[in-house]
CSV table of C-alpha atoms in Angstrom, one decimal:
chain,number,residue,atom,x,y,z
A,21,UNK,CA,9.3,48.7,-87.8
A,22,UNK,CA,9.8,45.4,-89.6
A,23,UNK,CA,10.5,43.9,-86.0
A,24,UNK,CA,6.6,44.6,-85.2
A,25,UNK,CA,5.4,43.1,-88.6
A,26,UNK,CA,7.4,39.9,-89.0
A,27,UNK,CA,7.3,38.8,-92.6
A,28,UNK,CA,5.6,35.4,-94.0
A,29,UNK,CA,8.9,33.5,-94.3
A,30,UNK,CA,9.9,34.4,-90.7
A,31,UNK,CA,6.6,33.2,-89.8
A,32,UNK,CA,6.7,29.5,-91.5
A,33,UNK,CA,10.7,29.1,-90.4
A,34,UNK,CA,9.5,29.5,-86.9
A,35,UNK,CA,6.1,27.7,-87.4
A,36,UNK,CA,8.7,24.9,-88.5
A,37,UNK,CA,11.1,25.0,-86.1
A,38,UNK,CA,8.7,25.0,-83.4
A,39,UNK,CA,6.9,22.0,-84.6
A,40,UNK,CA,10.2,20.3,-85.4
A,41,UNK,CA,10.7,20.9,-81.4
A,42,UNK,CA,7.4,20.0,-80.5
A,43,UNK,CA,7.9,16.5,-82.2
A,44,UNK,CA,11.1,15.8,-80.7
A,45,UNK,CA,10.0,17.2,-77.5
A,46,UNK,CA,6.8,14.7,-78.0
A,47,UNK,CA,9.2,11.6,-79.1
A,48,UNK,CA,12.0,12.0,-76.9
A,49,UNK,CA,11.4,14.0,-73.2
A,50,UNK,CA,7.4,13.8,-73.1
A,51,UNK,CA,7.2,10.2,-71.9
A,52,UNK,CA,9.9,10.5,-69.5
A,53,UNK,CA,8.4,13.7,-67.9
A,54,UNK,CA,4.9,12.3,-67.8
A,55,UNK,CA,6.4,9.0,-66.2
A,56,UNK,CA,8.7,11.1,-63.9
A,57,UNK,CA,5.5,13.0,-62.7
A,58,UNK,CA,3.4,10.0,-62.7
A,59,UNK,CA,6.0,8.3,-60.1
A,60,UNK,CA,6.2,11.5,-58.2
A,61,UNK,CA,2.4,11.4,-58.3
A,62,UNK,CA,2.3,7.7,-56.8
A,63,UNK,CA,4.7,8.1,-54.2
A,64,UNK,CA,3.4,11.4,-52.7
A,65,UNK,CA,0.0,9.0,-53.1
A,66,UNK,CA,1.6,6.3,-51.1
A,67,UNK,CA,3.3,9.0,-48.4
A,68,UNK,CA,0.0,10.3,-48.1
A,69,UNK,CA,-1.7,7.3,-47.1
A,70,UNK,CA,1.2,5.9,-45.1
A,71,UNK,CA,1.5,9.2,-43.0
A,72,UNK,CA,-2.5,8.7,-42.6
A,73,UNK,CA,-1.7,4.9,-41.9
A,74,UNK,CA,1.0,5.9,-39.3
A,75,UNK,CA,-1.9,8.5,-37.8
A,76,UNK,CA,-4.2,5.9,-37.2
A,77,UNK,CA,-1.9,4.1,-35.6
A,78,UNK,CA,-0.4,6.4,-33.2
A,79,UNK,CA,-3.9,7.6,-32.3
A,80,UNK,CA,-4.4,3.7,-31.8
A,81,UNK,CA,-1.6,3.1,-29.7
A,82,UNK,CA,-2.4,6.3,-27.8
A,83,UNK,CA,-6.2,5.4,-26.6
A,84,UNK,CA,-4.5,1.6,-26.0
A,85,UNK,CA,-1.8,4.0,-23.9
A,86,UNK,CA,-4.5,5.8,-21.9
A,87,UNK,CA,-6.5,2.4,-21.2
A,88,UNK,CA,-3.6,0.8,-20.1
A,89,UNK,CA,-2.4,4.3,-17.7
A,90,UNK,CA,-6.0,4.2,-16.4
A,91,UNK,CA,-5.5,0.4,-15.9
A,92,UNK,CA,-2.1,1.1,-14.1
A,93,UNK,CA,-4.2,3.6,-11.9
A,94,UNK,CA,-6.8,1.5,-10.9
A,95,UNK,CA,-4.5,-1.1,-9.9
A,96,UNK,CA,-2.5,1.2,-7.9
A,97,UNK,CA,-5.4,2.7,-5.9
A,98,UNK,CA,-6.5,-0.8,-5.9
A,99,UNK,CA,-3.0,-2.0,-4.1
A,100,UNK,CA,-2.5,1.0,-1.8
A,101,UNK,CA,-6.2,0.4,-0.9
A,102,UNK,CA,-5.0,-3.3,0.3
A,103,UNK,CA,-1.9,-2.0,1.6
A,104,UNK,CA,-4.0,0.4,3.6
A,105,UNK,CA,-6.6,-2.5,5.2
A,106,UNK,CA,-4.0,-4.6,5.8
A,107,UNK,CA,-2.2,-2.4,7.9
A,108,UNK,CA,-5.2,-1.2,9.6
A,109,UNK,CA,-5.8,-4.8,10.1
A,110,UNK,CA,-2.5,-5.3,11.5
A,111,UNK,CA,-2.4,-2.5,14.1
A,112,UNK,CA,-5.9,-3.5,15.6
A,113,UNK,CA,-4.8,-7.2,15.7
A,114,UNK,CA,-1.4,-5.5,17.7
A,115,UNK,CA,-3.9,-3.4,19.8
A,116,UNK,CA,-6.0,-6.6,20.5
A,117,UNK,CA,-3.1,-8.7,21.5
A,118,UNK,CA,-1.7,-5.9,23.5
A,119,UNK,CA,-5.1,-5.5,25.3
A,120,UNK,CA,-5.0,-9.6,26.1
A,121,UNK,CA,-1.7,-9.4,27.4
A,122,UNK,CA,-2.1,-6.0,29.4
A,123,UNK,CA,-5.0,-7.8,31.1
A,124,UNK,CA,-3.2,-11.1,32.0
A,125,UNK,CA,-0.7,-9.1,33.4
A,126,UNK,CA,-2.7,-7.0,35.5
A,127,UNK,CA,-4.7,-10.2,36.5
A,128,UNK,CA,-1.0,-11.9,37.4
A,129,UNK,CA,-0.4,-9.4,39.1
A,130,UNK,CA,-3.3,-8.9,41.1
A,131,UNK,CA,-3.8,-12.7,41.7
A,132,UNK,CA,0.4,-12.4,42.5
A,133,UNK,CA,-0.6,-9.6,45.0
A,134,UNK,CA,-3.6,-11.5,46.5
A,135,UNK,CA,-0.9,-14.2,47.3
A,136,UNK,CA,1.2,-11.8,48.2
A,137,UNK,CA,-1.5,-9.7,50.8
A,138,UNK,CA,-3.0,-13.3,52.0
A,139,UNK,CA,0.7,-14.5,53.3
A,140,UNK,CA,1.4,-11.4,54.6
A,141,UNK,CA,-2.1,-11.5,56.6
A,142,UNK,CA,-1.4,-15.2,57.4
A,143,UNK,CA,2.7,-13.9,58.5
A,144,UNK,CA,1.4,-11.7,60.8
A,145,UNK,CA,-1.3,-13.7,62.4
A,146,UNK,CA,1.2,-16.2,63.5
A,147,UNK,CA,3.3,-13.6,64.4
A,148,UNK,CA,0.4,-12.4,66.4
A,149,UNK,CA,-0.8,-15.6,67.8
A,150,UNK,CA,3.1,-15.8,69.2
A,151,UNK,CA,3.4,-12.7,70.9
A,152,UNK,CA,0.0,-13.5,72.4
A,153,UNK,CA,1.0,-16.8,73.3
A,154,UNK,CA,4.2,-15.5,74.7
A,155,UNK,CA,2.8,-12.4,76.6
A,156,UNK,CA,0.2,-14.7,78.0
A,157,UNK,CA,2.8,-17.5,79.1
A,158,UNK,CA,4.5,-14.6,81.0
A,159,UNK,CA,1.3,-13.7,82.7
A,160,UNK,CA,0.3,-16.8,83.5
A,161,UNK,CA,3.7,-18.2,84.7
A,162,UNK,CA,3.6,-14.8,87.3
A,163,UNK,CA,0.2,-15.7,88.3
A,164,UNK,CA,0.0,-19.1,88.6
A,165,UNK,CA,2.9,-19.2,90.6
A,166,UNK,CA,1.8,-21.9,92.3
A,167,UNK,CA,1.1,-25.5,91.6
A,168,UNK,CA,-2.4,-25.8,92.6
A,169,UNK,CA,-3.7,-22.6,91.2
A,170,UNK,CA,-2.3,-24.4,87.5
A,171,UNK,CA,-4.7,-27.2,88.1
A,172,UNK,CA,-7.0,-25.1,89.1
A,173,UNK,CA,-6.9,-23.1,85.5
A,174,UNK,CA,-6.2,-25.7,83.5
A,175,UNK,CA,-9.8,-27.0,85.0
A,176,UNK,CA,-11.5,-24.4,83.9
A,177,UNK,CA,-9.6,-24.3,80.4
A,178,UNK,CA,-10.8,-27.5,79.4
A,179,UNK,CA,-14.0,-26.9,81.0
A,180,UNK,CA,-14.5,-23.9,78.2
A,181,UNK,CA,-13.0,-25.6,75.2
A,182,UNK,CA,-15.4,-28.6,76.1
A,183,UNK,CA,-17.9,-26.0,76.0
A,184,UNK,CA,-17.3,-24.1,72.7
């Protein structure tokens, strides 16, 4: 039972001791642990307002990424949009032309044809004309056998070109 009732000397021995401690805790390890915490203190501080630095930054750089992606999109649309006219542009410029020379051609070839038809017509007349100049020399020749019949119709020939 004396452990559960410590006696008065017991009592100041440890009331000494622990002061003695206290003190040499106090003059020795207090200032290093308070500066030890104090400098643990600061630089969780300092990570703290660096990590909130870093935050605003990234949420910075993100909205000046966005601007810049919508930017990059804009342009794009902007580009394939010219891409797009031009091509239109070129293809009805190619229809055009083709159009202009599809219709020289075909007037070439109908003036080409004309030509063509008109000395064909003009061939065929002479050819004509000859025939009936040759059939008609035949004719006459058998009926104008003699010499004064061919004075006769040569008379009246110029009589009716005088005439017309």
């Amino acid at each position: 039972m004396s452990l559960l009732t410590p006696h008065l000397g017991f009592f100041v021995w440890t009331l000494i001791a622990f002061v003695v401690v206290l003190l040499l805790l106090k003059k020795f390890a207090w200032k290093p642990i308070l500066k030890s915490l104090k400098e643990r203190e600061t630089g969780i501080a300092d990570s703290l307002a660096s990590a909130e630095r870093v935050k605003a930054e990234m949420a910075q750089l993100k909205s000046e990424n966005e601007a810049l992606l919508a930017k990059a999109r804009e342009e794009r649309a902007q580009l394939l949009k010219e891409a797009r006219d031009t091509k239109d542009k070129i293809i009805n410029e190619a229809k055009e032309q083709a159009k202009v020379e599809a219709n020289k051609i075909i007037m070439d070839a109908q003036t080409a044809i004309q030509h063509q038809k008109m000395a064909a017509i003009t061939d065929v007349k002479n050819q004509v004309g000859h025939l009936v100049i040759e059939v008609a020399e035949k004719v006459l020749r058998r009926e104008l056998a003699g010499k004064a019949e061919q004075e006769t119709f040569i008379k009246e020939l110029v009589n009716e070109v005088k005439l017309n």
